[in-house]
Each structure stands twice: as C-alpha cells, then as structure tokens.
mmCIF file of C-alpha atoms and ligand atoms in Angstrom:
data_model
loop_
_atom_site.group_PDB
_atom_site.id
_atom_site.type_symbol
_atom_site.label_atom_id
_atom_site.label_comp_id
_atom_site.label_asym_id
_atom_site.label_seq_id
_atom_site.Cartn_x
_atom_site.Cartn_y
_atom_site.Cartn_z
ATOM 1 C CA UNK A 1 156.322 250.640 26.447
ATOM 2 C CA UNK A 2 160.146 250.726 27.952
ATOM 3 C CA UNK A 3 163.650 249.280 25.942
ATOM 4 C CA UNK A 4 164.278 245.947 26.432
ATOM 5 C CA UNK A 5 167.998 245.585 25.771
ATOM 6 C CA UNK A 6 168.079 242.396 26.249
ATOM 7 C CA UNK A 7 166.672 241.080 23.001
ATOM 8 C CA UNK A 8 169.100 238.899 21.619
ATOM 9 C CA UNK A 9 168.835 238.165 17.388
ATOM 10 C CA UNK A 10 170.695 235.012 15.726
ATOM 11 C CA UNK A 11 172.324 235.799 12.519
ATOM 12 C CA UNK A 12 173.830 232.540 11.371
ATOM 13 C CA UNK A 13 175.756 232.983 7.558
ATOM 14 C CA UNK A 14 178.930 230.639 6.913
ATOM 15 C CA UNK A 15 180.496 233.903 4.851
ATOM 16 C CA UNK A 16 181.849 236.181 7.465
ATOM 17 C CA UNK A 17 181.214 239.259 4.952
ATOM 18 C CA UNK A 18 178.046 238.029 5.144
ATOM 19 C CA UNK A 19 177.653 238.066 8.929
ATOM 20 C CA UNK A 20 178.447 241.583 9.017
ATOM 21 C CA UNK A 21 176.661 242.519 6.233
ATOM 22 C CA UNK A 22 173.773 241.740 7.346
ATOM 23 C CA UNK A 23 174.550 242.785 11.888
ATOM 24 C CA UNK A 24 175.241 246.051 10.070
ATOM 25 C CA UNK A 25 171.459 246.641 8.827
ATOM 26 C CA UNK A 26 169.735 245.003 12.035
ATOM 27 C CA UNK A 27 171.865 247.190 14.678
ATOM 28 C CA UNK A 28 169.744 248.883 16.840
ATOM 29 C CA UNK A 29 170.492 250.036 20.749
ATOM 30 C CA UNK A 30 167.470 247.471 22.227
ATOM 31 C CA UNK A 31 169.274 243.936 20.824
ATOM 32 C CA UNK A 32 171.850 242.438 21.167
ATOM 33 C CA UNK A 33 172.914 241.024 17.665
ATOM 34 C CA UNK A 34 174.424 237.147 18.000
ATOM 35 C CA UNK A 35 176.880 235.243 15.159
ATOM 36 C CA UNK A 36 177.778 232.238 14.300
ATOM 37 C CA UNK A 37 179.065 230.332 11.033
ATOM 38 C CA UNK A 38 177.416 227.693 10.867
ATOM 39 C CA UNK A 39 174.336 224.958 12.239
ATOM 40 C CA UNK A 40 176.264 223.932 14.891
ATOM 41 C CA UNK A 41 177.934 226.655 16.622
ATOM 42 C CA UNK A 42 174.323 227.936 16.180
ATOM 43 C CA UNK A 43 172.756 224.756 18.271
ATOM 44 C CA UNK A 44 174.944 226.329 21.234
ATOM 45 C CA UNK A 45 174.398 229.649 21.405
ATOM 46 C CA UNK A 46 170.382 228.690 20.582
ATOM 47 C CA UNK A 47 170.604 225.935 24.356
ATOM 48 C CA UNK A 48 172.511 229.337 25.680
ATOM 49 C CA UNK A 49 170.409 231.693 24.803
ATOM 50 C CA UNK A 50 166.996 233.465 24.926
ATOM 51 C CA UNK A 51 166.106 234.445 21.189
ATOM 52 C CA UNK A 52 163.983 236.813 19.144
ATOM 53 C CA UNK A 53 164.841 236.005 15.490
ATOM 54 C CA UNK A 54 166.847 233.329 14.189
ATOM 55 C CA UNK A 55 167.961 234.693 10.459
ATOM 56 C CA UNK A 56 169.769 231.760 9.168
ATOM 57 C CA UNK A 57 171.373 231.306 5.881
ATOM 58 C CA UNK A 58 169.461 228.389 3.421
ATOM 59 C CA UNK A 59 173.186 227.685 1.504
ATOM 60 C CA UNK A 60 176.099 226.646 4.013
ATOM 61 C CA UNK A 61 178.791 223.555 3.882
ATOM 62 C CA UNK A 62 178.231 221.015 6.346
ATOM 63 C CA UNK A 63 174.469 221.097 7.648
ATOM 64 C CA UNK A 64 172.004 224.423 5.610
ATOM 65 C CA UNK A 65 169.533 226.007 6.863
ATOM 66 C CA UNK A 66 166.262 224.811 6.320
ATOM 67 C CA UNK A 67 168.843 221.151 8.431
ATOM 68 C CA UNK A 68 169.174 224.008 11.214
ATOM 69 C CA UNK A 69 165.589 224.875 10.881
ATOM 70 C CA UNK A 70 164.643 221.246 11.757
ATOM 71 C CA UNK A 71 166.715 220.383 14.620
ATOM 72 C CA UNK A 72 165.215 223.589 15.957
ATOM 73 C CA UNK A 73 161.852 222.639 15.610
ATOM 74 C CA UNK A 74 162.290 219.716 16.790
ATOM 75 C CA UNK A 75 164.018 220.854 20.075
ATOM 76 C CA UNK A 76 161.968 222.249 22.999
ATOM 77 C CA UNK A 77 163.738 225.239 24.098
ATOM 78 C CA UNK A 78 163.623 226.521 20.486
ATOM 79 C CA UNK A 79 160.738 225.640 19.281
ATOM 80 C CA UNK A 80 159.387 228.598 19.094
ATOM 81 C CA UNK A 81 162.257 230.923 17.545
ATOM 82 C CA UNK A 82 160.850 232.718 14.690
ATOM 83 C CA UNK A 83 162.684 232.095 12.022
ATOM 84 C CA UNK A 84 164.015 234.269 9.003
ATOM 85 C CA UNK A 85 165.769 232.059 5.552
ATOM 86 C CA UNK A 86 168.478 233.862 4.150
ATOM 87 C CA UNK A 87 168.181 232.919 -0.217
ATOM 88 C CA UNK A 88 169.126 232.964 -3.409
ATOM 89 C CA UNK A 89 166.122 234.486 -4.950
ATOM 90 C CA UNK A 90 163.722 231.701 -7.522
ATOM 91 C CA UNK A 91 166.647 228.969 -6.058
ATOM 92 C CA UNK A 92 166.595 227.332 -3.063
ATOM 93 C CA UNK A 93 162.838 228.213 -2.906
ATOM 94 C CA UNK A 94 161.191 225.449 -3.952
ATOM 95 C CA UNK A 95 163.073 223.865 -1.206
ATOM 96 C CA UNK A 96 159.674 223.385 1.402
ATOM 97 C CA UNK A 97 160.342 223.588 4.898
ATOM 98 C CA UNK A 98 159.016 220.859 7.063
ATOM 99 C CA UNK A 99 158.754 222.497 10.115
ATOM 100 C CA UNK A 100 156.733 225.079 8.464
ATOM 101 C CA UNK A 101 153.416 225.023 10.396
ATOM 102 C CA UNK A 102 155.008 225.039 14.179
ATOM 103 C CA UNK A 103 156.561 228.407 14.374
ATOM 104 C CA UNK A 104 157.245 231.520 12.541
ATOM 105 C CA UNK A 105 158.492 231.215 9.210
ATOM 106 C CA UNK A 106 159.417 233.482 6.627
ATOM 107 C CA UNK A 107 162.464 234.818 3.632
ATOM 108 C CA UNK A 108 164.373 237.165 3.308
ATOM 109 C CA UNK A 109 166.226 237.603 -0.921
ATOM 110 C CA UNK A 110 170.051 237.608 -1.574
ATOM 111 C CA UNK A 111 170.177 240.659 -3.041
ATOM 112 C CA UNK A 112 169.482 241.955 0.215
ATOM 113 C CA UNK A 113 167.051 244.838 0.614
ATOM 114 C CA UNK A 114 168.260 246.450 3.318
ATOM 115 C CA UNK A 115 164.685 248.464 4.260
ATOM 116 C CA UNK A 116 162.604 245.439 4.044
ATOM 117 C CA UNK A 117 165.642 243.950 6.234
ATOM 118 C CA UNK A 118 165.012 246.010 8.618
ATOM 119 C CA UNK A 119 161.335 246.716 8.714
ATOM 120 C CA UNK A 120 160.551 242.657 8.418
ATOM 121 C CA UNK A 121 163.410 242.313 11.596
ATOM 122 C CA UNK A 122 162.132 244.940 14.049
ATOM 123 C CA UNK A 123 157.902 244.235 13.357
ATOM 124 C CA UNK A 124 159.605 240.341 15.094
ATOM 125 C CA UNK A 125 161.934 242.151 17.319
ATOM 126 C CA UNK A 126 158.146 244.127 18.963
ATOM 127 C CA UNK A 127 156.421 241.684 18.303
ATOM 128 C CA UNK A 128 158.048 239.814 20.751
ATOM 129 C CA UNK A 129 159.377 242.523 23.579
ATOM 130 C CA UNK A 130 155.669 242.708 23.718
ATOM 131 C CA UNK A 131 154.695 239.248 24.308
ATOM 132 C CA UNK A 132 157.587 239.310 26.678
ATOM 133 C CA UNK A 133 155.735 242.474 28.423
ATOM 134 C CA UNK A 134 152.741 240.280 28.970
ATOM 135 C CA UNK A 135 154.208 237.819 29.826
ATOM 136 C CA UNK A 136 155.437 239.952 32.699
ATOM 137 C CA UNK A 137 152.251 241.944 33.622
ATOM 138 C CA UNK A 138 150.694 238.390 33.872
ATOM 139 C CA UNK A 139 153.555 237.019 36.624
ATOM 140 C CA UNK A 140 153.062 240.339 38.356
ATOM 141 C CA UNK A 141 150.006 239.963 38.741
ATOM 142 C CA UNK A 142 149.870 235.966 39.803
ATOM 143 C CA UNK A 143 151.944 237.380 42.303
ATOM 144 C CA UNK A 144 149.959 239.870 44.046
ATOM 145 C CA UNK A 145 146.415 237.694 43.682
ATOM 146 C CA UNK A 146 148.865 235.031 45.766
ATOM 147 C CA UNK A 147 150.018 237.752 48.653
ATOM 148 C CA UNK A 148 146.654 239.037 48.776
ATOM 149 C CA UNK A 149 145.735 234.998 48.603
ATOM 150 C CA UNK A 150 148.225 235.469 51.331
ATOM 151 C CA UNK A 151 146.466 237.548 53.427
ATOM 152 C CA UNK A 152 143.209 237.433 53.128
ATOM 153 C CA UNK A 153 144.608 233.420 55.042
ATOM 154 C CA UNK A 154 145.937 236.025 57.534
ATOM 155 C CA UNK A 155 143.183 237.694 58.098
ATOM 156 C CA UNK A 156 140.827 235.427 58.918
ATOM 157 C CA UNK A 157 143.760 233.516 60.757
ATOM 158 C CA UNK A 158 143.508 236.673 63.476
ATOM 159 C CA UNK A 159 139.564 237.146 63.013
ATOM 160 C CA UNK A 160 139.403 233.499 64.657
ATOM 161 C CA UNK A 161 142.398 234.301 66.949
ATOM 162 C CA UNK A 162 140.195 237.781 68.224
ATOM 163 C CA UNK A 163 137.487 235.549 69.458
ATOM 164 C CA UNK A 164 139.369 232.780 70.689
ATOM 165 C CA UNK A 165 141.152 235.836 72.963
ATOM 166 C CA UNK A 166 137.674 236.812 74.016
ATOM 167 C CA UNK A 167 136.663 234.054 75.449
ATOM 168 C CA UNK A 168 139.423 233.427 76.720
ATOM 169 C CA UNK A 169 139.798 236.529 79.003
ATOM 170 C CA UNK A 170 135.748 236.515 79.249
ATOM 171 C CA UNK A 171 136.742 233.005 81.299
ATOM 172 C CA UNK A 172 140.426 233.820 82.884
ATOM 173 C CA UNK A 173 137.965 237.312 84.537
ATOM 174 C CA UNK A 174 135.211 235.034 84.864
ATOM 175 C CA UNK A 175 137.129 233.289 88.087
ATOM 176 C CA UNK A 176 137.937 236.155 90.247
ATOM 177 C CA UNK A 177 134.906 237.856 89.483
ATOM 178 C CA UNK A 178 132.168 235.265 90.326
ATOM 179 C CA UNK A 179 134.530 234.325 93.617
ATOM 180 C CA UNK A 180 133.727 238.357 94.028
ATOM 181 C CA UNK A 181 130.549 237.473 93.991
ATOM 182 C CA UNK A 182 130.009 235.425 96.208
ATOM 183 C CA UNK A 183 131.565 237.144 98.581
ATOM 184 C CA UNK A 184 129.197 240.418 98.208
ATOM 185 C CA UNK A 185 126.617 237.901 98.411
ATOM 186 C CA UNK A 186 127.300 236.600 101.326
ATOM 187 C CA UNK A 187 128.215 239.436 103.111
ATOM 188 C CA UNK A 188 124.793 240.911 101.720
ATOM 189 C CA UNK A 189 122.778 237.951 103.452
ATOM 190 C CA UNK A 190 124.846 238.209 106.380
ATOM 191 C CA UNK A 191 123.815 242.001 107.152
ATOM 192 C CA UNK A 192 120.517 241.575 106.349
ATOM 193 C CA UNK A 193 120.155 238.487 108.998
ATOM 194 C CA UNK A 194 122.298 241.335 111.569
ATOM 195 C CA UNK A 195 125.213 238.864 112.143
ATOM 196 C CA UNK A 196 127.701 241.562 112.311
ATOM 197 C CA UNK A 197 129.957 239.081 114.435
ATOM 198 C CA UNK A 198 130.922 238.312 110.590
ATOM 199 C CA UNK A 199 132.824 241.084 110.029
ATOM 200 C CA UNK A 200 135.182 241.114 113.232
ATOM 201 C CA UNK A 201 138.641 242.360 112.492
ATOM 202 C CA UNK A 202 140.406 238.758 112.434
ATOM 203 C CA UNK A 203 137.494 238.278 109.504
ATOM 204 C CA UNK A 204 137.866 241.448 107.813
ATOM 205 C CA UNK A 205 141.143 241.242 107.428
ATOM 206 C CA UNK A 206 140.728 237.566 106.131
ATOM 207 C CA UNK A 207 137.857 239.157 103.763
ATOM 208 C CA UNK A 208 140.171 242.475 102.844
ATOM 209 C CA UNK A 209 142.978 239.758 101.486
ATOM 210 C CA UNK A 210 140.887 237.451 99.250
ATOM 211 C CA UNK A 211 139.147 240.500 97.954
ATOM 212 C CA UNK A 212 142.589 242.030 96.989
ATOM 213 C CA UNK A 213 143.810 238.309 95.461
ATOM 214 C CA UNK A 214 140.926 238.100 93.144
ATOM 215 C CA UNK A 215 141.514 242.101 92.258
ATOM 216 C CA UNK A 216 144.872 240.760 91.622
ATOM 217 C CA UNK A 217 144.281 238.990 89.483
ATOM 218 C CA UNK A 218 142.304 240.858 87.096
ATOM 219 C CA UNK A 219 144.458 244.011 87.086
ATOM 220 C CA UNK A 220 146.933 241.973 86.376
ATOM 221 C CA UNK A 221 145.275 240.121 83.219
ATOM 222 C CA UNK A 222 144.146 243.719 81.847
ATOM 223 C CA UNK A 223 147.466 244.768 82.189
ATOM 224 C CA UNK A 224 149.111 241.675 80.492
ATOM 225 C CA UNK A 225 146.064 242.479 77.876
ATOM 226 C CA UNK A 226 147.223 245.858 77.879
ATOM 227 C CA UNK A 227 151.599 245.354 77.252
ATOM 228 C CA UNK A 228 149.927 242.985 73.856
ATOM 229 C CA UNK A 229 148.970 245.546 72.254
ATOM 230 C CA UNK A 230 151.764 247.902 73.115
ATOM 231 C CA UNK A 231 154.036 245.341 72.177
ATOM 232 C CA UNK A 232 152.068 244.666 68.280
ATOM 233 C CA UNK A 233 152.120 248.316 68.532
ATOM 234 C CA UNK A 234 155.798 249.351 68.525
ATOM 235 C CA UNK A 235 154.895 251.150 71.888
ATOM 236 C CA UNK A 236 155.733 248.730 74.176
ATOM 237 C CA UNK A 237 158.455 251.434 76.542
ATOM 238 C CA UNK A 238 161.084 250.880 79.176
ATOM 239 C CA UNK A 239 162.167 253.734 81.598
ATOM 240 C CA UNK A 240 165.418 252.644 82.423
ATOM 241 C CA UNK A 241 167.459 254.683 86.055
ATOM 242 C CA UNK A 242 170.168 253.200 88.643
ATOM 243 C CA UNK A 243 168.835 250.032 89.375
ATOM 244 C CA UNK A 244 170.064 247.391 91.763
ATOM 245 C CA UNK A 245 169.119 243.641 91.150
ATOM 246 C CA UNK A 246 169.887 241.972 94.434
ATOM 247 C CA UNK A 247 167.740 244.215 97.046
ATOM 248 C CA UNK A 248 165.235 243.609 93.820
ATOM 249 C CA UNK A 249 165.231 239.856 94.203
ATOM 250 C CA UNK A 250 165.348 240.198 98.168
ATOM 251 C CA UNK A 251 161.760 242.542 98.170
ATOM 252 C CA UNK A 252 160.242 240.414 95.687
ATOM 253 C CA UNK A 253 161.057 236.932 97.066
ATOM 254 C CA UNK A 254 159.303 238.520 100.202
ATOM 255 C CA UNK A 255 156.854 240.017 98.493
ATOM 256 C CA UNK A 256 155.350 236.780 96.919
ATOM 257 C CA UNK A 257 155.505 234.999 100.139
ATOM 258 C CA UNK A 258 152.266 233.958 100.396
ATOM 259 C CA UNK A 259 152.069 233.136 97.271
ATOM 260 C CA UNK A 260 155.156 230.528 97.697
ATOM 261 C CA UNK A 261 153.141 229.690 100.567
ATOM 262 C CA UNK A 262 149.948 228.896 99.196
ATOM 263 C CA UNK A 263 151.710 226.464 96.364
ATOM 264 C CA UNK A 264 153.684 224.968 98.982
ATOM 265 C CA UNK A 265 156.607 226.486 97.275
ATOM 266 C CA UNK A 266 159.924 226.954 99.582
ATOM 267 C CA UNK A 267 161.839 229.491 97.786
ATOM 268 C CA UNK A 268 164.829 230.735 98.490
ATOM 269 C CA UNK A 269 167.295 233.554 96.688
ATOM 270 C CA UNK A 270 171.482 233.017 96.284
ATOM 271 C CA UNK A 271 172.330 237.034 95.572
ATOM 272 C CA UNK A 272 175.809 237.283 96.647
ATOM 273 C CA UNK A 273 176.556 239.842 94.664
ATOM 274 C CA UNK A 274 175.377 243.017 93.723
ATOM 275 C CA UNK A 275 174.747 243.893 90.032
ATOM 276 C CA UNK A 276 174.110 247.679 89.763
ATOM 277 C CA UNK A 277 172.784 249.075 85.939
ATOM 278 C CA UNK A 278 170.277 251.010 83.804
ATOM 279 C CA UNK A 279 167.666 249.088 83.645
ATOM 280 C CA UNK A 280 163.309 249.537 84.318
ATOM 281 C CA UNK A 281 163.414 248.351 87.710
ATOM 282 C CA UNK A 282 158.983 247.727 87.423
ATOM 283 C CA UNK A 283 159.353 245.514 84.530
ATOM 284 C CA UNK A 284 162.030 243.798 85.643
ATOM 285 C CA UNK A 285 159.670 243.345 88.420
ATOM 286 C CA UNK A 286 157.673 242.316 85.893
ATOM 287 C CA UNK A 287 159.444 239.682 84.414
ATOM 288 C CA UNK A 288 160.726 237.906 87.459
ATOM 289 C CA UNK A 289 157.195 238.278 89.247
ATOM 290 C CA UNK A 290 156.067 236.166 85.980
ATOM 291 C CA UNK A 291 158.645 233.416 86.051
ATOM 292 C CA UNK A 292 158.499 233.478 89.598
ATOM 293 C CA UNK A 293 154.348 232.271 89.083
ATOM 294 C CA UNK A 294 155.305 230.009 86.362
ATOM 295 C CA UNK A 295 157.271 228.325 89.463
ATOM 296 C CA UNK A 296 154.665 228.452 91.510
ATOM 297 C CA UNK A 297 151.735 227.065 89.323
ATOM 298 C CA UNK A 298 154.203 224.110 87.436
ATOM 299 C CA UNK A 299 156.652 223.760 89.727
ATOM 300 C CA UNK A 300 154.219 220.325 91.448
ATOM 301 C CA UNK A 301 155.227 221.916 95.500
ATOM 302 C CA UNK A 302 158.859 221.482 95.162
ATOM 303 C CA UNK A 303 161.907 224.115 95.972
ATOM 304 C CA UNK A 304 162.639 226.992 93.673
ATOM 305 C CA UNK A 305 165.514 229.010 93.750
ATOM 306 C CA UNK A 306 166.763 232.020 92.701
ATOM 307 C CA UNK A 307 169.876 232.984 91.583
ATOM 308 C CA UNK A 308 171.713 235.920 90.741
ATOM 309 C CA UNK A 309 174.984 236.065 88.226
ATOM 310 C CA UNK A 310 177.313 238.743 87.154
ATOM 311 C CA UNK A 311 179.538 238.406 84.471
ATOM 312 C CA UNK A 312 181.794 241.509 82.576
ATOM 313 C CA UNK A 313 179.156 241.681 79.783
ATOM 314 C CA UNK A 314 175.691 240.880 81.811
ATOM 315 C CA UNK A 315 173.272 240.871 85.159
ATOM 316 C CA UNK A 316 172.001 237.026 85.033
ATOM 317 C CA UNK A 317 169.273 236.176 86.487
ATOM 318 C CA UNK A 318 167.488 232.377 87.400
ATOM 319 C CA UNK A 319 164.291 231.041 88.448
ATOM 320 C CA UNK A 320 164.720 227.281 88.735
ATOM 321 C CA UNK A 321 161.720 224.773 89.626
ATOM 322 C CA UNK A 322 161.382 220.650 90.194
ATOM 323 C CA UNK A 323 158.592 220.593 89.056
ATOM 324 C CA UNK A 324 157.369 218.181 85.697
ATOM 325 C CA UNK A 325 159.685 220.712 82.857
ATOM 326 C CA UNK A 326 159.083 221.357 79.829
ATOM 327 C CA UNK A 327 158.838 219.183 76.560
ATOM 328 C CA UNK A 328 162.591 220.801 73.694
ATOM 329 C CA UNK A 329 159.116 220.747 71.281
ATOM 330 C CA UNK A 330 157.373 223.848 73.456
ATOM 331 C CA UNK A 331 160.289 225.341 75.056
ATOM 332 C CA UNK A 332 160.271 227.420 71.259
ATOM 333 C CA UNK A 333 156.418 227.446 71.501
ATOM 334 C CA UNK A 334 155.703 228.995 75.459
ATOM 335 C CA UNK A 335 156.792 232.563 73.978
ATOM 336 C CA UNK A 336 154.894 232.875 71.553
ATOM 337 C CA UNK A 337 151.312 234.585 72.551
ATOM 338 C CA UNK A 338 148.271 232.508 73.625
ATOM 339 C CA UNK A 339 150.723 229.713 74.051
ATOM 340 C CA UNK A 340 150.431 226.746 76.406
ATOM 341 C CA UNK A 341 152.208 223.963 77.422
ATOM 342 C CA UNK A 342 150.672 220.671 75.690
ATOM 343 C CA UNK A 343 150.382 219.164 78.799
ATOM 344 C CA UNK A 344 147.776 221.981 80.856
ATOM 345 C CA UNK A 345 148.081 222.683 83.826
ATOM 346 C CA UNK A 346 146.285 225.193 85.783
ATOM 347 C CA UNK A 347 144.710 228.259 83.943
ATOM 348 C CA UNK A 348 145.911 231.150 82.078
ATOM 349 C CA UNK A 349 146.090 233.330 79.200
ATOM 350 C CA UNK A 350 150.004 231.823 77.772
ATOM 351 C CA UNK A 351 150.611 235.514 77.423
ATOM 352 C CA UNK A 352 153.449 235.955 80.732
ATOM 353 C CA UNK A 353 156.622 234.270 79.060
ATOM 354 C CA UNK A 354 155.536 236.852 75.373
ATOM 355 C CA UNK A 355 155.486 239.535 77.705
ATOM 356 C CA UNK A 356 158.744 238.789 79.029
ATOM 357 C CA UNK A 357 160.515 237.871 76.634
ATOM 358 C CA UNK A 358 159.458 241.522 75.019
ATOM 359 C CA UNK A 359 160.195 243.525 77.802
ATOM 360 C CA UNK A 360 164.104 241.693 77.926
ATOM 361 C CA UNK A 361 164.422 242.382 74.910
ATOM 362 C CA UNK A 362 163.104 245.706 75.465
ATOM 363 C CA UNK A 363 166.631 245.966 77.482
ATOM 364 C CA UNK A 364 168.624 244.825 74.625
ATOM 365 C CA UNK A 365 169.025 241.348 76.742
ATOM 366 C CA UNK A 366 167.233 237.647 76.561
ATOM 367 C CA UNK A 367 165.211 235.787 78.721
ATOM 368 C CA UNK A 368 165.141 232.017 77.391
ATOM 369 C CA UNK A 369 164.436 228.427 79.282
ATOM 370 C CA UNK A 370 166.664 225.064 79.900
ATOM 371 C CA UNK A 371 163.996 221.903 80.852
ATOM 372 C CA UNK A 372 163.971 218.575 80.268
ATOM 373 C CA UNK A 373 161.075 216.710 80.647
ATOM 374 C CA UNK A 374 160.158 215.552 83.859
ATOM 375 C CA UNK A 375 163.195 217.482 86.399
ATOM 376 C CA UNK A 376 162.130 221.447 86.122
ATOM 377 C CA UNK A 377 162.567 223.945 84.667
ATOM 378 C CA UNK A 378 165.378 227.461 84.367
ATOM 379 C CA UNK A 379 164.549 229.727 82.631
ATOM 380 C CA UNK A 380 167.664 232.570 82.586
ATOM 381 C CA UNK A 381 167.205 236.215 82.250
ATOM 382 C CA UNK A 382 169.781 238.567 81.123
ATOM 383 C CA UNK A 383 170.673 241.884 81.772
ATOM 384 C CA UNK A 384 173.391 243.937 79.816
ATOM 385 C CA UNK A 385 175.161 246.634 82.390
ATOM 386 C CA UNK A 386 175.896 248.448 79.491
ATOM 387 C CA UNK A 387 174.116 249.195 75.315
ATOM 388 C CA UNK A 388 171.597 247.973 73.251
ATOM 389 C CA UNK A 389 169.372 249.448 75.763
ATOM 390 C CA UNK A 390 166.167 250.523 73.172
ATOM 391 C CA UNK A 391 164.775 253.421 74.894
ATOM 392 C CA UNK A 392 161.508 253.829 72.240
HETATM 393 N N1 ATP B 1 158.608 226.857 85.080
HETATM 394 C C1 ATP B 1 156.853 226.040 84.105
HETATM 395 N N2 ATP B 1 156.857 224.865 83.954
HETATM 396 C C2 ATP B 1 156.743 224.393 83.352
HETATM 397 N N3 ATP B 1 156.057 224.696 82.114
HETATM 398 C C3 ATP B 1 155.849 225.722 82.530
HETATM 399 C C4 ATP B 1 156.402 227.056 83.224
HETATM 400 N N4 ATP B 1 156.945 228.307 82.775
HETATM 401 C C5 ATP B 1 155.663 228.459 81.653
HETATM 402 N N5 ATP B 1 154.974 226.954 81.684
HETATM 403 C C6 ATP B 1 154.490 226.593 80.467
HETATM 404 O O1 ATP B 1 154.427 227.708 79.046
HETATM 405 C C7 ATP B 1 153.036 228.115 78.799
HETATM 406 C C8 ATP B 1 153.109 229.811 78.644
HETATM 407 O O2 ATP B 1 153.802 230.214 80.142
HETATM 408 P P1 ATP B 1 152.778 231.466 80.179
HETATM 409 O O3 ATP B 1 153.649 232.575 81.855
HETATM 410 O O4 ATP B 1 153.351 232.559 79.134
HETATM 411 O O5 ATP B 1 151.320 231.592 80.415
HETATM 412 P P2 ATP B 1 150.272 230.938 81.611
HETATM 413 O O6 ATP B 1 151.425 230.952 83.047
HETATM 414 O O7 ATP B 1 149.957 230.059 81.520
HETATM 415 O O8 ATP B 1 149.148 232.108 81.289
HETATM 416 P P3 ATP B 1 149.822 233.314 81.908
HETATM 417 O O9 ATP B 1 150.843 234.052 82.413
HETATM 418 O O10 ATP B 1 149.387 234.100 80.883
HETATM 419 O O11 ATP B 1 148.419 233.524 82.975
HETATM 420 C C9 ATP B 1 152.689 227.234 80.439
HETATM 421 O O12 ATP B 1 150.720 227.985 79.660
HETATM 422 C C10 ATP B 1 152.739 226.475 81.221
HETATM 423 O O13 ATP B 1 153.028 225.539 79.850
HETATM 424 MG MG1 MG B 2 151.789 232.241 83.739
#
C-alpha cells in the first residue's frame, strides 16, 4: 500500500506540555498532527480538515472532551471521525459518552503507556488509510465503467452510422448505374432491330457525353468515400507546388460551364488579381468544384459569382449564390460528414463540404460560410501565402 502522507490526526488538550508529549509519541512520516488547546479550536479544525482520528483530553476548562465528542457526533462532517479519549485512569471513566454507539470510540489512560498509545493510534491510521484506498479503487472502477459505457454507446452510434452510410451510398450509386443500364438496354434493342441510324455521329456524341456524366458522378462518389476514410485515419495528404489561382479559377469555371448551363446558372468570375502560392492545385480545384456544384444544386438557377481577392496573408476565393441560403442553425452542421441542411433539396451524401473544409485546413487555411436565410450563401476559402502548411 502506498504511504499516504495526508493522513491527519487531531489532538486536543488544554495543556501545551501534554500536546507536545502526545505528538512526540505518535508522530510518523505518514501523518500530519494538528493540535488544538480547546474544544472550540478543535471544532474549527474539524470542520476544515478531514481527520483519521481525534484524541481528546476529557478534562478541559470550558468545553470538555465529552461535550466536544457529542458535538462531533451531531455534525455530519465530523460524525464518523473515530475518537480516543484521554483520561486519568478510573476517575472519569464512569462518565458514559452518549454518542458511543455512533462511531469508533476508545480510551487511553494517564499516565500514558507509550507503546499502547502508539499501537492504538497506528490501528486507527491504517484503518483510515485502507478505507481511503478502497474508496479510491471503487472510484476508479466506477470511472472505467462509465468510460466503457460511453465507448459502447459510441460504438453503437458508429455501427448505426455505417449502416446508414451503406444504404446512402447504395442509393447514390444506383441512380447513375440505372441510367447507364437503361442506355445499354436501349442500344442493345436498337442493335437487335438493326437500327444503326441511332448511332450516327451526333447521336454517338450525345451518348458518350451522357455516359461520361454518369461515370464521373460515380467516380466522384467513390473518390469522396476514399477521401473520408483517409481523413478519418489521418492519412489525407496534400502535395503543394507553385500554383496560380486566377488562371486555375478561369479553367474551373470554363470546365463547369456545361454543368452551370444545365442548372440554368450564370457564372461570373471576378479575378482582377493574380495569386501565386504553394498549394495543392488538384485539391484546391476539388474544393472550388465542390462549392460551385453546391451553388448550382442549391442556388435556384440564380447567378453565381466567384471572386478572387488577396491580402498580405491570404488568397481568398468566395463563391456566392442567390439561392435559399442556409439557416444559422445549419451553418455549422453542414461541414460535418453526412450532414445535410434540414431543408433538403436534390440528392447527395453530404460529404462535399466536410472534405472541402478538411482540405482547406490541411493547407493551413479555412473554409467558412456566411448566409442570411432566404438570400443566398457565400462560401469563402482562405489559403495562406506561406506557413501553416500541413504536409502529411
Ligand atoms: N450553396 C448552398 N446553398 C444552400 N445550401 C447549401 C449550399 N451548399 C451546401 N448546402 C447545404 O449543405 C449540405 C451539405 O453540403 P455538402 O456539399 O457537404 O453535401 P451535399 O451537396 O448534400 O452532398 P455531396 O456534396 O456529398 O454530393 C447540403 O446538403 C445543403 O443542404
Ligand atoms: Mg455538395
């Protein structure tokens, strides 16, 4: 058992020489001895400290030992402190202590037998220390039980999330797969009927574009899932190199013009400045594509504006749409994985913003949103020009 240096003993006697003698007899490294020269002083100490034992002189002017003991037994904090009375043998022992039944009580007789005093006090000290140790063990046990319970709940939650995730993924993959399947069925039928005119150059062009869209959407979904699992295992990496943002933005906006047109969105790019920095161009593109795809999806076909600005510390790209916007309550949530705004429009796994923010942070940057519900949303990506780059 580890030595407990904080075991406190209280000795109460009106005569300083008695206090000195007693404390010399019982002192040891594992205990602190506190002294009081009256019942009143003793009560003050008793209320302030936790004692393993109180040794009370029976005969004291003012409050005597028995009166002090009775007060101790009637107060919750001191009720269970064991008491040893010190009395002149035979003389005061016929006083019956009324609180006898409520706790450990013992007697020492004057003149004090040094060995008897020591062994008696040692018994009380080791009882106290053992009890304390048991209490600590019980507390530790209870703590680990609570932790186990929390882990269990967390485990159940992640199992449930995994199930929900699987069915969402299945659903999301089904849509493009179904479309592709229908297309091939149709082509098979046309081939069987010898209708080769359905495969003219213009028709083939459109078919390939349609197929391309379905395949890209499945590839994106699978890439997103791979990214999420990389983020979760701390293995998301960025490969920074010299990058210029205004040219990158021009290219992205032009690449997405088809998607913008099918969402009836007009996209304007405001980038009168250049922004050179060391960033992972592919990942920055992924962030911007996510924001633009959202602006098309949730922007109600209203104009979308992409802006590039710089300040001495950051390059800032914002994507503003004029759709419904996002309620204050949803503004935090939507950056969490699989979270979608309560006012659901369209379909999606709810991974885009989560991945985008993680990518921004991996660059030492940030991604945030400002929105007044009903008036559109502005997502802003901040990329630092130097430092804070998180190369993993
Ligand atoms: N520009 C926006 N305007 C309004 N709501 C938005 C906008 N962008 C995102 N949201 C809300 O935030 C949610 C989370 O967006 P996020 O891009 O993470 O997922 P998603 O678009 O639903 O699916 P995914 O991107 O995985 O295909 C969206 O479901 C939508 O409710
Ligand atoms: Mg999205």
